[in-house]
Amino acid sequence: ANNRITRISVERLRPFLALETLDLSNNNIVDIKADSFPALPLKNFLNNNRISSLETGCELSRNRVRRVEGLTFHGLHALRSLKMQRNGLSRLMDGAFWGLSNMEVQLDYNNLTEVSKGWLYGLLTLQQLHLSHNSISRIRPEAWEFCQKLSESNLSSNHLSRLEESSFVGLSLLDELHIGNNRISFIADGAFRGLSNLQMDLQKNEISWTIEDMNGPFSALDKLKRFLQGNQIRSVTKKSFSGLDALDLSNNAIMSVQANAFSQMKNLQERLNTSSLLCDCQLKWLPVWVAEQAFQPCVNASCAHPQMLKGRSMFTVSQEEFVCDFPKPQITVQPETQSALKGTNVTFICSAASSSDSPMTFAWKKDNEVLNDAEIHNQAHLRVQAGAGGDTEVTEYTTTLQLRNVEFSSEGKYQCVISNHFGSSYSNKARLTVNVLPSFTKMPMDLSIRAGATARLECAAVGHPSPQIAWQKDGGTDFPAARERRMHVMPEDDVFFIVDLKMEDIGVYSCAAQNTAGTISANATLTVLDSPLVVTERHFFAAANQLLIIVDTAEADAGKYTCEMSNALGTERGNVRLSVIPNPNCDSGVQGGVGVGMVGGAGSDDDGWTTVGIVIIAVVCCVVGTSLVWVVIIYHTRRRNEDCSVTNT
Ligand SMILES: *[C@@H]1O[C@H](CO)[C@@H](O)[C@H](O)[C@H]1NC(C)=O
Ligand SMILES: *[C@@H]1O[C@H](CO)[C@@H](O)[C@H](O)[C@H]1NC(C)=O
Ligand SMILES: *[C@@H]1O[C@H](CO)[C@@H](O)[C@H](O)[C@H]1NC(C)=O
Ligand SMILES: *[C@@H]1O[C@H](CO)[C@@H](O)[C@H](O)[C@H]1NC(C)=O
């Protein structure tokens, strides 16, 4: 490192038989030729040079480069292809190929374990990436973020077992994908979304269930042809290959084919060779259809069951010989969609019957994935089935999936798969939703507010699913304030306002929070206080407004009186109800309230002076009474202040 080496000399390197790290950083090497390195056990190859041209192709294959550091090829803009096959490469650091653009990368026969966006960083115009014969077991989400120009990728002979929804996201230009000879058994719905030009081979994988039960997983890919040979597909359903017009299913031990499964493959020929067919009445249609379409040359299919037909080509079996037998399990009880409260226990039940005594196996899937650690109970019982040849006894099997203490993560689609030697049956997918009853986070409160002012009513609740909030007034939906456009509801907010309050806004406001689990409600009473009292010839205030005096009480004075005391720390209110009782002898009478002195004149007294006299006496009594109250209050306040050692106020 840090010399002026301009050239890598094979002769000079050759003696270093055990060289593991070759650090050529900061030299003046300008080109690396195909034969620059002898075979060395290099683990680390570090360079930071002025390499401006590698030969149009940089051929580093059959070396022992184990690890490529970031920015190794920095500056090699002209490079068109990079070949590093058969190096035993196990790690590519982030940015390993940064700076290389417009090229092809060949990394076949190495020991890479994953495709990630880290080492693909910077390969913005990469078109071909060869990764066959590595140990790749996963494609990280967003792996292809930086190489969306990729048109051809070879991932065959790796260890992939799953194709996720994210596995090929962003590769809209990908038109050739080799992914055969992996261990793929799971293909997520939507794994090939957006790849409409794709030609793909999936041969020699472990695909079975995913195809047997999926809803047209390849329907968007109309260029697919011979891509499924050598998998483990046993049943073909109508949905399996919808959208495809050609197919090669050779080397799959196919047992059953649902009627019209290939109906869309009109123009092209599908290949089928199987000696495992279950030749019962459900298969009657197939030889007829194959003959009609003149597809016999591509189909080599013979029966394995029933025993009587074993080994015979399906074309030699007459229509009468296809008898109804149903040794493959048939679902008799489907699991049901349900919703449950969080924390409760849930069971799904699924039953199947079969005419054969071949042992059954049971599995449950959630969102298309097998539940390996689930609590499952299986049970067999005999059932009498009416048939053409009299009643027969069939064995019915019931499998129960028990979910305890369900969480939101338990939500999903559950399905049972019941299999025996003759194939698998897939139940409907039953959806589980997990709910939580609503509970209030904000409850409306009783309010007493002056007319003309603004009332603020709030209500909010949480739950799962999120509850809907609805308001009622006095049990109905008639809001005078809404009619008069005095009500303002903030969208997305848990508060509403009534401005310019009027008497008709008085009432009980109920807030209801509802979701599928249930409803809760809360009430708040809104009281609107009539306009503040002003002094008239019948209404007086005394003792610094602590006293309200009404004289010559009339029936119109009846009602609720509220006195309000405020200071900087808040407001307190006290209420009193005044009823005015008509005096049988006189025009009017009065029954004073308590707390605030309310004095009414006797209506029968013509002499105003008597009234005035009584008022004066009452006022004096009240002033004296109030003063006494104050003395007591002040005495107590002082006592308390001394106790608390706080400065007197
Ligand atoms: C690949 O890596 C695995 C595990 O790291 C190792 O066992 C194996 O020998 C490596 N193969 C090669 C060819 O380097
Ligand atoms: C399908 O045909 C191939 C040759 O074309 C043969 O090797 C293979 O054994 C056959 N498979 C079955 C299940 O018959
Ligand atoms: C749910 O299952 C647990 C564990 O068996 C049990 O303790 C609990 O009582 C069950 N809950 C209900 C509501 O049945
Ligand atoms: C709320 O008020 C309504 C009448 O307006 C009444 O029917 C309901 O029971 C009350 N609800 C509660 C929770 O007090």
XYZ file of C-alpha atoms and ligand atoms in Angstrom:
705
model
C 0.000 0.000 0.000
C 0.961 3.625 -0.523
C 3.579 2.994 -3.154
C 3.827 3.708 -6.810
C 3.030 0.308 -8.158
C 1.671 0.666 -11.660
C 1.153 -2.911 -12.645
C 0.303 -6.171 -10.988
C 2.839 -8.768 -11.872
C 1.711 -12.332 -11.761
C 5.266 -13.568 -11.436
C 5.888 -11.461 -8.363
C 2.727 -12.541 -6.650
C 3.052 -16.216 -7.345
C 5.490 -17.084 -4.512
C 3.080 -15.829 -1.840
C 1.254 -19.088 -1.571
C -0.487 -18.265 1.686
C -1.267 -14.621 1.018
C -4.648 -13.805 2.427
C -4.815 -10.052 2.304
C -3.640 -8.032 -0.614
C -3.764 -4.347 0.037
C -2.946 -2.355 -3.023
C -4.480 0.834 -1.864
C -3.071 4.133 -2.984
C -0.897 2.923 -5.771
C -0.891 3.907 -9.379
C -2.344 0.804 -10.858
C -4.277 1.740 -13.931
C -5.437 -1.537 -15.271
C -6.173 -5.016 -14.093
C -6.067 -7.637 -16.741
C -7.885 -10.860 -16.935
C -4.764 -12.719 -15.801
C -3.498 -10.203 -13.262
C -3.744 -12.546 -10.300
C -2.382 -16.004 -9.780
C -4.478 -18.398 -7.729
C -3.980 -17.163 -4.178
C -6.018 -17.822 -1.065
C -6.878 -14.111 -0.945
C -9.468 -13.199 1.614
C -9.299 -9.491 1.302
C -8.561 -7.589 -1.794
C -8.361 -3.919 -1.112
C -7.734 -1.302 -3.631
C -8.094 2.354 -4.027
C -6.139 3.161 -7.073
C -6.331 5.040 -10.244
C -7.666 2.157 -12.169
C -9.173 3.930 -15.111
C -9.570 1.081 -17.440
C -10.000 -2.518 -16.894
C -10.134 -4.426 -20.079
C -13.637 -4.119 -21.413
C -14.404 -7.015 -19.190
C -12.816 -7.373 -15.816
C -12.275 -11.022 -15.343
C -11.540 -11.906 -11.756
C -13.119 -15.289 -11.874
C -11.479 -18.335 -10.373
C -9.614 -16.261 -7.826
C -10.089 -16.511 -4.142
C -11.570 -13.137 -3.473
C -13.757 -13.731 -0.423
C -14.934 -10.266 0.271
C -15.296 -7.087 -1.717
C -14.949 -3.828 0.172
C -17.002 -0.758 -0.547
C -15.854 1.443 -3.443
C -13.463 -1.226 -4.750
C -14.283 -0.352 -8.322
C -14.643 3.345 -7.812
C -13.811 5.239 -10.977
C -14.197 2.425 -13.482
C -16.916 4.075 -15.482
C -15.954 2.405 -18.705
C -16.256 -1.106 -17.399
C -18.866 -3.122 -19.276
C -18.747 -6.409 -17.520
C -17.449 -7.711 -14.255
C -16.834 -11.381 -13.911
C -16.112 -12.732 -10.490
C -17.432 -16.257 -10.747
C -15.936 -19.091 -8.698
C -14.201 -17.025 -6.056
C -15.875 -18.343 -2.929
C -17.141 -14.788 -2.334
C -19.208 -14.706 0.781
C -19.499 -11.029 1.568
C -20.086 -7.985 -0.460
C -19.829 -4.825 1.574
C -22.205 -1.929 1.072
C -21.342 -0.076 -2.087
C -19.056 -2.893 -3.311
C -19.797 -2.119 -6.931
C -20.408 1.556 -6.596
C -19.193 3.458 -9.617
C -19.803 0.696 -12.099
C -22.603 1.494 -14.399
C -24.009 0.319 -17.656
C -22.807 -3.197 -17.277
C -23.268 -6.819 -16.546
C -22.228 -8.431 -13.266
C -21.440 -12.124 -13.083
C -21.120 -13.573 -9.638
C -22.124 -17.133 -10.316
C -20.572 -19.990 -8.318
C -19.788 -18.032 -5.204
C -21.005 -18.313 -1.660
C -23.271 -15.259 -1.387
C -26.183 -15.614 0.991
C -28.451 -12.696 0.237
C -29.420 -10.051 -2.237
C -29.506 -6.681 -0.543
C -29.627 -3.109 -1.627
C -26.375 -2.429 0.215
C -24.112 -4.143 -2.235
C -26.274 -3.264 -5.216
C -25.941 0.381 -4.318
C -24.883 2.530 -7.234
C -25.618 0.022 -10.007
C -28.154 2.365 -11.477
C -28.001 1.076 -15.015
C -27.234 -2.566 -14.313
C -29.036 -4.742 -16.827
C -27.833 -8.250 -16.186
C -27.052 -9.839 -12.877
C -25.924 -13.425 -12.630
C -26.061 -15.022 -9.237
C -26.631 -18.659 -9.990
C -25.005 -21.364 -7.846
C -24.626 -19.309 -4.698
C -26.177 -19.904 -1.282
C -28.728 -17.122 -1.491
C -31.597 -17.774 0.856
C -33.188 -14.398 0.894
C -33.919 -11.328 -1.117
C -34.191 -8.424 1.259
C -37.096 -5.996 0.964
C -36.206 -3.073 -1.314
C -33.150 -4.984 -2.541
C -33.634 -3.686 -6.061
C -34.110 -0.054 -5.164
C -30.930 1.025 -6.964
C -31.057 -1.206 -10.014
C -34.440 -0.775 -11.530
C -33.078 -1.073 -15.068
C -32.423 -4.758 -14.540
C -33.772 -6.807 -17.401
C -32.250 -10.205 -16.773
C -31.484 -11.948 -13.546
C -30.336 -15.444 -12.855
C -30.935 -16.715 -9.356
C -31.116 -20.379 -10.193
C -29.471 -23.051 -8.014
C -29.654 -21.118 -4.794
C -31.433 -21.757 -1.510
C -34.491 -19.565 -1.898
C -37.548 -21.015 -0.234
C -39.938 -18.087 -0.385
C -40.920 -15.463 -2.880
C -42.365 -12.591 -0.907
C -44.561 -9.803 -2.102
C -41.505 -7.561 -1.931
C -39.056 -9.919 -3.646
C -39.188 -8.292 -7.077
C -40.659 -4.916 -6.327
C -39.466 -2.176 -8.636
C -38.193 -4.433 -11.423
C -40.716 -3.355 -14.007
C -38.242 -3.928 -16.851
C -37.338 -7.448 -15.797
C -38.116 -9.768 -18.639
C -36.045 -12.817 -17.859
C -35.861 -14.439 -14.462
C -34.254 -17.786 -13.806
C -35.187 -19.127 -10.468
C -35.222 -22.863 -11.034
C -33.433 -25.328 -8.764
C -34.206 -23.537 -5.561
C -36.394 -24.747 -2.708
C -39.303 -22.456 -3.321
C -42.479 -23.638 -1.689
C -44.111 -20.324 -0.816
C -45.155 -17.674 -3.276
C -46.930 -14.685 -1.788
C -49.997 -13.275 -3.474
C -48.732 -10.442 -5.619
C -45.087 -11.600 -5.747
C -45.065 -11.011 -9.507
C -47.160 -7.871 -9.496
C -46.029 -5.318 -12.055
C -43.757 -7.752 -13.941
C -45.908 -8.054 -16.996
C -43.063 -8.803 -19.419
C -41.634 -11.559 -17.350
C -40.497 -14.885 -18.707
C -39.656 -17.081 -15.824
C -38.716 -20.583 -14.990
C -39.629 -22.107 -11.671
C -38.688 -25.624 -12.501
C -37.310 -28.000 -9.890
C -38.638 -26.219 -6.877
C -40.937 -27.486 -4.170
C -44.090 -25.822 -5.316
C -47.241 -27.616 -4.402
C -49.741 -25.950 -2.096
C -49.117 -22.498 -3.301
C -50.268 -23.391 -6.796
C -52.983 -25.800 -5.793
C -54.798 -23.247 -3.742
C -53.879 -19.845 -5.073
C -56.075 -17.537 -7.006
C -54.338 -17.313 -10.354
C -50.855 -16.420 -9.080
C -49.527 -16.149 -12.615
C -52.483 -14.458 -14.193
C -50.643 -11.210 -14.935
C -47.744 -13.008 -16.569
C -48.903 -13.921 -20.001
C -45.522 -14.869 -21.418
C -44.915 -17.799 -19.136
C -44.537 -21.192 -20.671
C -42.427 -24.048 -19.508
C -41.771 -22.974 -16.028
C -43.260 -25.427 -13.601
C -41.819 -28.753 -14.550
C -40.324 -30.833 -11.785
C -42.266 -29.439 -8.845
C -44.547 -31.196 -6.408
C -47.915 -30.200 -7.769
C -50.484 -32.913 -7.123
C -53.803 -31.210 -7.783
C -54.676 -28.724 -10.455
C -57.685 -26.535 -9.821
C -59.601 -24.238 -12.093
C -57.916 -21.237 -10.527
C -54.348 -22.500 -10.573
C -53.379 -21.408 -14.036
C -56.010 -18.918 -14.966
C -54.604 -16.400 -17.391
C -51.955 -18.703 -18.812
C -52.211 -19.956 -22.330
C -49.404 -22.491 -22.224
C -47.895 -24.629 -19.567
C -45.471 -27.417 -18.973
C -46.347 -29.600 -16.025
C -44.109 -32.538 -16.786
C -42.433 -34.242 -13.854
C -45.112 -33.322 -11.390
C -46.877 -36.334 -9.914
C -50.319 -34.987 -10.713
C -53.236 -36.940 -9.273
C -56.276 -34.838 -9.946
C -57.298 -32.150 -12.358
C -60.455 -30.185 -11.745
C -62.861 -29.956 -14.661
C -61.998 -27.177 -17.128
C -58.717 -26.373 -15.383
C -57.044 -25.837 -18.724
C -59.929 -24.262 -20.529
C -58.051 -21.095 -21.390
C -55.150 -22.916 -22.996
C -56.733 -23.043 -26.369
C -54.004 -22.329 -28.824
C -51.012 -23.861 -27.223
C -50.193 -27.221 -25.884
C -49.632 -28.076 -22.324
C -47.391 -30.883 -21.320
C -48.459 -33.386 -18.778
C -46.784 -36.643 -17.904
C -47.898 -38.377 -14.798
C -48.438 -41.915 -13.732
C -50.168 -40.931 -10.492
C -53.664 -40.077 -11.714
C -56.608 -40.805 -9.547
C -58.972 -42.107 -12.211
C -62.342 -41.521 -10.561
C -65.451 -39.852 -11.925
C -64.037 -36.382 -11.351
C -61.426 -37.068 -13.998
C -63.866 -38.335 -16.603
C -63.694 -35.045 -18.484
C -59.942 -34.991 -19.053
C -59.355 -37.662 -21.709
C -62.372 -36.387 -23.627
C -61.123 -32.815 -23.530
C -57.546 -33.738 -24.448
C -58.835 -35.696 -27.416
C -61.093 -32.860 -28.545
C -58.200 -30.430 -28.460
C -55.920 -32.925 -30.186
C -53.400 -32.633 -27.394
C -52.690 -36.366 -26.998
C -49.095 -36.077 -28.221
C -48.223 -33.884 -25.221
C -50.060 -35.911 -22.642
C -48.713 -39.096 -21.161
C -50.981 -39.885 -18.272
C -51.741 -43.144 -16.571
C -53.769 -44.128 -13.554
C -52.400 -45.112 -10.170
C -55.791 -45.516 -8.520
C -58.155 -47.251 -8.191
C -56.312 -50.556 -8.027
C -58.333 -51.956 -10.926
C -57.054 -49.312 -13.333
C -53.527 -49.070 -12.034
C -50.953 -48.607 -14.782
C -53.485 -48.039 -17.573
C -53.207 -44.973 -19.758
C -56.158 -42.725 -19.083
C -57.025 -42.805 -22.774
C -57.778 -46.516 -22.609
C -60.191 -46.183 -19.704
C -63.805 -46.117 -20.848
C -66.175 -43.511 -19.459
C -68.068 -46.135 -17.406
C -64.876 -47.159 -15.679
C -64.425 -43.739 -14.114
C -66.515 -44.451 -11.000
C -67.151 -42.109 -8.132
C -64.962 -42.973 -5.246
C -63.643 -39.818 -3.533
C -60.597 -41.181 -1.775
C -59.215 -37.633 -1.747
C -60.455 -35.781 1.357
C -63.508 -33.625 0.826
C -64.227 -30.756 3.140
C -67.606 -31.269 4.842
C -67.478 -28.505 7.452
C -65.831 -25.221 6.559
C -64.238 -22.953 9.162
C -66.301 -19.846 9.751
C -65.425 -16.205 9.640
C -65.653 -14.661 13.090
C -64.805 -11.660 15.139
C -63.622 -11.876 18.712
C -62.781 -9.541 21.535
C -59.088 -9.090 22.225
C -57.904 -11.478 24.921
C -60.583 -14.105 24.351
C -60.143 -17.624 23.012
C -61.167 -18.555 19.495
C -61.652 -21.912 17.803
C -61.891 -22.771 14.144
C -63.380 -26.105 13.146
C -62.918 -27.932 9.895
C -64.024 -31.427 8.873
C -63.357 -33.649 5.913
C -64.412 -37.096 4.804
C -62.803 -39.625 2.557
C -63.793 -43.042 1.284
C -60.272 -44.344 1.679
C -58.589 -45.430 4.848
C -55.352 -43.764 3.859
C -54.113 -41.813 6.903
C -55.016 -38.141 6.996
C -52.761 -35.284 7.886
C -54.021 -31.912 9.014
C -52.575 -28.466 8.810
C -53.822 -24.970 9.379
C -52.667 -21.983 7.430
C -52.905 -18.347 8.332
C -52.618 -15.911 5.449
C -51.305 -18.741 3.279
C -48.577 -19.761 5.674
C -48.593 -22.996 7.612
C -48.975 -22.571 11.360
C -46.335 -24.833 12.786
C -46.752 -24.240 16.497
C -50.495 -23.937 16.663
C -52.655 -25.810 19.166
C -54.554 -28.289 17.011
C -56.852 -31.127 18.047
C -57.784 -33.847 15.568
C -60.520 -36.386 15.870
C -61.936 -39.156 13.698
C -65.511 -40.438 13.736
C -67.658 -42.601 11.491
C -70.427 -41.112 9.445
C -73.077 -42.834 7.362
C -73.246 -41.532 3.822
C -76.085 -42.323 1.448
C -74.743 -43.530 -1.869
C -75.914 -45.170 -5.079
C -74.982 -48.625 -3.863
C -76.688 -48.190 -0.473
C -75.477 -46.487 2.656
C -71.776 -46.601 3.263
C -69.801 -45.661 6.297
C -67.151 -43.079 5.762
C -64.640 -41.792 8.225
C -64.977 -38.122 8.918
C -62.093 -36.202 10.410
C -62.416 -32.997 12.360
C -59.563 -30.674 13.090
C -59.900 -27.864 15.593
C -57.576 -24.908 15.742
C -57.489 -23.281 19.157
C -56.253 -19.726 19.454
C -55.854 -18.446 22.998
C -55.809 -14.884 24.196
C -56.114 -13.416 20.707
C -54.171 -10.271 19.833
C -54.432 -7.936 16.873
C -51.635 -9.947 15.332
C -53.976 -12.940 15.325
C -56.129 -11.250 12.723
C -56.000 -12.871 9.322
C -57.441 -15.538 7.101
C -57.411 -19.067 8.458
C -57.673 -22.144 6.388
C -57.354 -25.851 6.973
C -55.620 -28.246 4.649
C -56.489 -31.906 4.955
C -54.376 -34.337 2.990
C -53.999 -38.019 2.432
C -52.212 -40.129 -0.084
C -54.667 -39.036 -2.771
C -54.222 -35.323 -2.436
C -55.024 -32.285 -0.371
C -58.238 -30.406 0.157
C -58.239 -26.756 1.049
C -61.042 -25.224 3.039
C -62.442 -21.756 2.565
C -60.450 -18.996 4.150
C -62.201 -17.839 7.307
C -61.364 -14.360 8.460
C -60.691 -13.540 12.082
C -61.045 -9.959 13.228
C -60.049 -8.975 16.722
C -61.998 -6.183 18.325
C -61.738 -4.033 21.393
C -64.813 -2.338 22.854
C -64.667 1.426 22.629
C -63.627 3.322 25.725
C -63.733 7.070 26.249
C -60.579 9.104 26.241
C -62.567 12.318 26.531
C -66.058 12.479 27.962
C -68.453 15.372 27.568
C -69.045 17.330 30.778
C -72.092 19.147 32.121
C -71.957 22.801 31.174
C -73.746 25.956 32.393
C -73.036 28.777 30.056
C -74.464 32.216 29.555
C -76.683 32.830 26.569
C -74.776 34.307 23.680
C -71.527 32.638 24.691
C -69.935 29.534 23.139
C -70.290 25.991 24.422
C -67.577 23.416 23.764
C -68.557 19.756 23.886
C -65.892 17.125 23.514
C -65.946 13.397 23.171
C -63.307 10.940 22.005
C -62.935 7.191 22.270
C -60.504 4.456 21.336
C -61.210 0.873 20.332
C -60.512 -1.562 17.541
C -61.633 -0.944 14.899
C -61.631 2.800 15.579
C -65.057 3.770 16.896
C -67.387 6.158 15.133
C -68.607 9.025 17.280
C -72.227 10.149 17.005
C -74.060 12.861 18.942
C -77.685 13.100 19.998
C -79.625 15.807 21.739
C -82.358 14.707 24.123
C -82.333 11.295 22.474
C -82.928 12.672 18.980
C -80.963 14.139 16.158
C -82.616 17.543 16.052
C -80.032 20.163 16.937
C -81.558 23.655 16.899
C -78.040 25.043 16.760
C -77.285 23.039 13.625
C -80.422 24.259 11.932
C -79.397 27.826 12.634
C -75.796 27.170 11.611
C -74.518 27.975 15.043
C -72.948 24.561 15.472
C -69.375 23.991 14.309
C -67.962 20.537 14.063
C -64.262 20.320 13.417
C -63.584 17.557 10.924
C -61.140 14.998 12.318
C -61.578 16.539 15.716
C -63.250 15.346 18.845
C -64.794 18.689 19.762
C -67.789 20.635 18.598
C -68.841 24.175 19.350
C -72.218 25.838 19.669
C -71.817 29.556 19.258
C -74.267 32.271 20.268
C -76.004 29.965 22.755
C -79.776 30.179 22.974
C -82.332 28.764 25.357
C -83.356 26.085 22.859
C -79.842 24.621 23.052
C -80.586 23.471 26.593
C -80.751 19.718 26.838
C -78.938 16.429 27.357
C -76.255 15.847 24.763
C -75.310 12.180 24.346
C -72.116 11.062 22.731
C -72.083 7.478 21.457
C -68.920 5.679 20.392
C -69.588 2.622 18.291
C -67.558 -0.078 16.569
C -68.270 -3.656 15.593
C -67.580 -4.803 19.149
C -70.220 -2.561 20.713
C -71.363 0.898 21.701
C -70.818 3.097 24.735
C -72.441 6.429 25.457
C -72.077 9.368 27.803
C -74.421 12.235 28.579
C -73.767 15.868 29.348
C -76.349 18.442 30.317
C -76.040 21.827 28.721
C -77.659 24.601 30.703
C -77.964 27.986 29.094
C -78.135 30.845 31.542
C -80.527 33.591 30.490
C -79.101 37.116 30.007
C -77.402 38.591 33.097
C -79.855 40.329 35.381
C -79.820 44.077 35.254
C -81.191 46.453 37.800
C -84.817 47.425 37.225
C -87.364 48.983 39.524
C -88.162 45.459 40.781
C -84.634 43.964 40.785
C -81.959 45.234 43.177
C -78.478 44.107 44.106
C -77.102 44.722 47.562
C -74.001 43.904 49.620
C -71.628 44.194 46.678
C -73.839 42.076 44.440
C -74.010 39.298 46.978
C -77.683 39.809 47.361
C -80.415 39.880 44.766
C -83.738 41.305 45.740
C -86.805 40.991 43.661
C -89.848 42.939 44.616
C -93.391 42.552 43.385
C -92.594 39.060 42.262
C -94.430 38.061 39.147
C -94.806 34.632 37.646
C -92.280 35.587 34.990
C -89.614 35.728 37.702
C -89.841 31.961 38.278
C -86.831 30.021 37.118
C -83.298 29.071 37.911
C -81.022 31.818 39.217
C -77.310 31.365 39.072
C -74.771 33.428 40.917
C -71.258 33.413 39.594
C -68.091 34.228 41.527
C -64.838 34.571 39.673
C -61.274 35.462 40.321
C -58.051 34.816 38.447
C -58.062 31.193 39.541
C -61.478 30.282 38.288
C -65.187 30.560 38.477
C -67.683 29.025 40.874
C -71.385 28.971 40.425
C -74.332 28.364 42.700
C -77.902 27.803 41.627
C -81.240 28.381 43.186
C -84.665 27.738 41.765
C -87.386 30.273 42.355
C -90.962 29.082 42.089
C -93.677 31.641 42.100
C -96.878 30.294 43.644
C -100.012 32.163 42.719
C -101.631 33.386 45.921
C -105.307 32.295 45.983
C -106.267 35.543 47.744
C -104.122 37.919 45.896
C -102.604 38.657 42.478
C -99.335 36.932 43.222
C -97.260 35.489 45.995
C -93.755 34.451 46.458
C -91.625 31.759 47.916
C -88.129 33.027 48.357
C -85.070 31.042 47.591
C -82.438 30.142 50.067
C -78.853 31.277 50.346
C -79.329 34.516 48.539
C -81.835 36.653 50.224
C -84.807 36.996 48.024
C -87.574 39.060 49.315
C -90.873 39.546 47.683
C -93.577 42.004 48.609
C -96.995 40.746 49.513
C -99.074 41.505 46.517
C -102.187 42.242 48.560
C -100.616 45.232 50.234
C -101.765 48.354 48.486
C -99.561 50.468 50.604
C -96.130 50.707 48.914
C -94.586 52.093 52.094
C -95.106 48.821 53.901
C -93.190 47.085 51.167
C -90.371 49.569 51.261
C -90.236 49.179 55.051
C -89.948 45.446 54.814
C -87.279 45.768 52.145
C -85.206 48.070 54.318
C -85.479 45.776 57.340
C -84.577 42.814 55.220
C -81.612 44.594 53.687
C -80.311 45.600 57.098
C -80.742 42.063 58.434
C -78.969 40.650 55.474
C -76.079 43.097 55.643
C -75.598 42.290 59.312
C -75.879 38.566 58.580
C -73.410 38.765 55.729
C -70.956 40.757 57.826
C -71.103 38.077 60.495
C -70.429 35.440 57.885
C -67.431 37.431 56.679
C -66.064 37.769 60.183
C -66.250 34.018 60.595
C -64.629 33.411 57.196
C -61.800 35.882 57.871
C -61.172 34.343 61.301
C -60.897 30.872 59.795
C -58.691 32.043 56.935
C -56.222 33.619 59.366
C -56.164 30.489 61.487
C -55.409 28.379 58.443
C -52.760 30.752 57.149
C -50.977 30.657 60.471
C -51.126 26.860 60.476
C -49.558 26.794 57.057
C -47.000 29.505 57.868
C -48.008 31.438 54.830
C -48.066 35.212 54.758
C -51.365 36.658 55.714
C -53.567 37.932 52.992
C -19.820 -21.373 1.802
O -20.138 -20.994 3.132
C -20.466 -22.083 3.955
C -20.916 -21.544 5.301
O -20.396 -20.301 5.555
C -19.257 -23.002 4.093
O -19.584 -24.102 4.885
C -18.865 -23.474 2.698
O -17.703 -24.235 2.782
C -18.618 -22.294 1.792
N -18.387 -22.787 0.449
C -17.412 -22.312 -0.307
C -17.329 -22.897 -1.667
O -16.628 -21.470 0.074
C -42.045 -37.618 -17.610
O -41.285 -37.726 -18.785
C -39.887 -37.756 -18.580
C -39.244 -37.833 -19.934
O -39.866 -37.008 -20.838
C -39.485 -38.917 -17.739
O -38.095 -38.877 -17.487
C -40.221 -38.864 -16.445
O -39.944 -39.990 -15.670
C -41.709 -38.774 -16.686
N -42.344 -38.556 -15.420
C -43.412 -39.215 -15.029
C -43.947 -38.898 -13.692
O -43.937 -40.034 -15.754
C -58.827 -19.263 27.422
O -57.855 -20.233 27.564
C -57.082 -20.111 28.734
C -55.962 -21.121 28.702
O -56.462 -22.403 28.556
C -57.993 -20.308 29.941
O -57.239 -20.172 31.127
C -59.074 -19.247 29.882
O -59.991 -19.441 30.925
C -59.809 -19.291 28.577
N -60.673 -18.136 28.478
C -61.971 -18.235 28.231
C -62.717 -16.957 28.181
O -62.505 -19.302 28.058
C -78.482 9.639 28.445
O -79.684 10.331 28.253
C -80.693 9.606 27.574
C -81.884 10.519 27.396
O -81.502 11.701 26.790
C -81.042 8.381 28.366
O -81.992 7.614 27.650
C -79.801 7.552 28.589
O -80.103 6.457 29.421
C -78.737 8.382 29.246
N -77.519 7.614 29.271
C -76.695 7.623 30.329
C -75.462 6.809 30.171
O -76.929 8.257 31.340
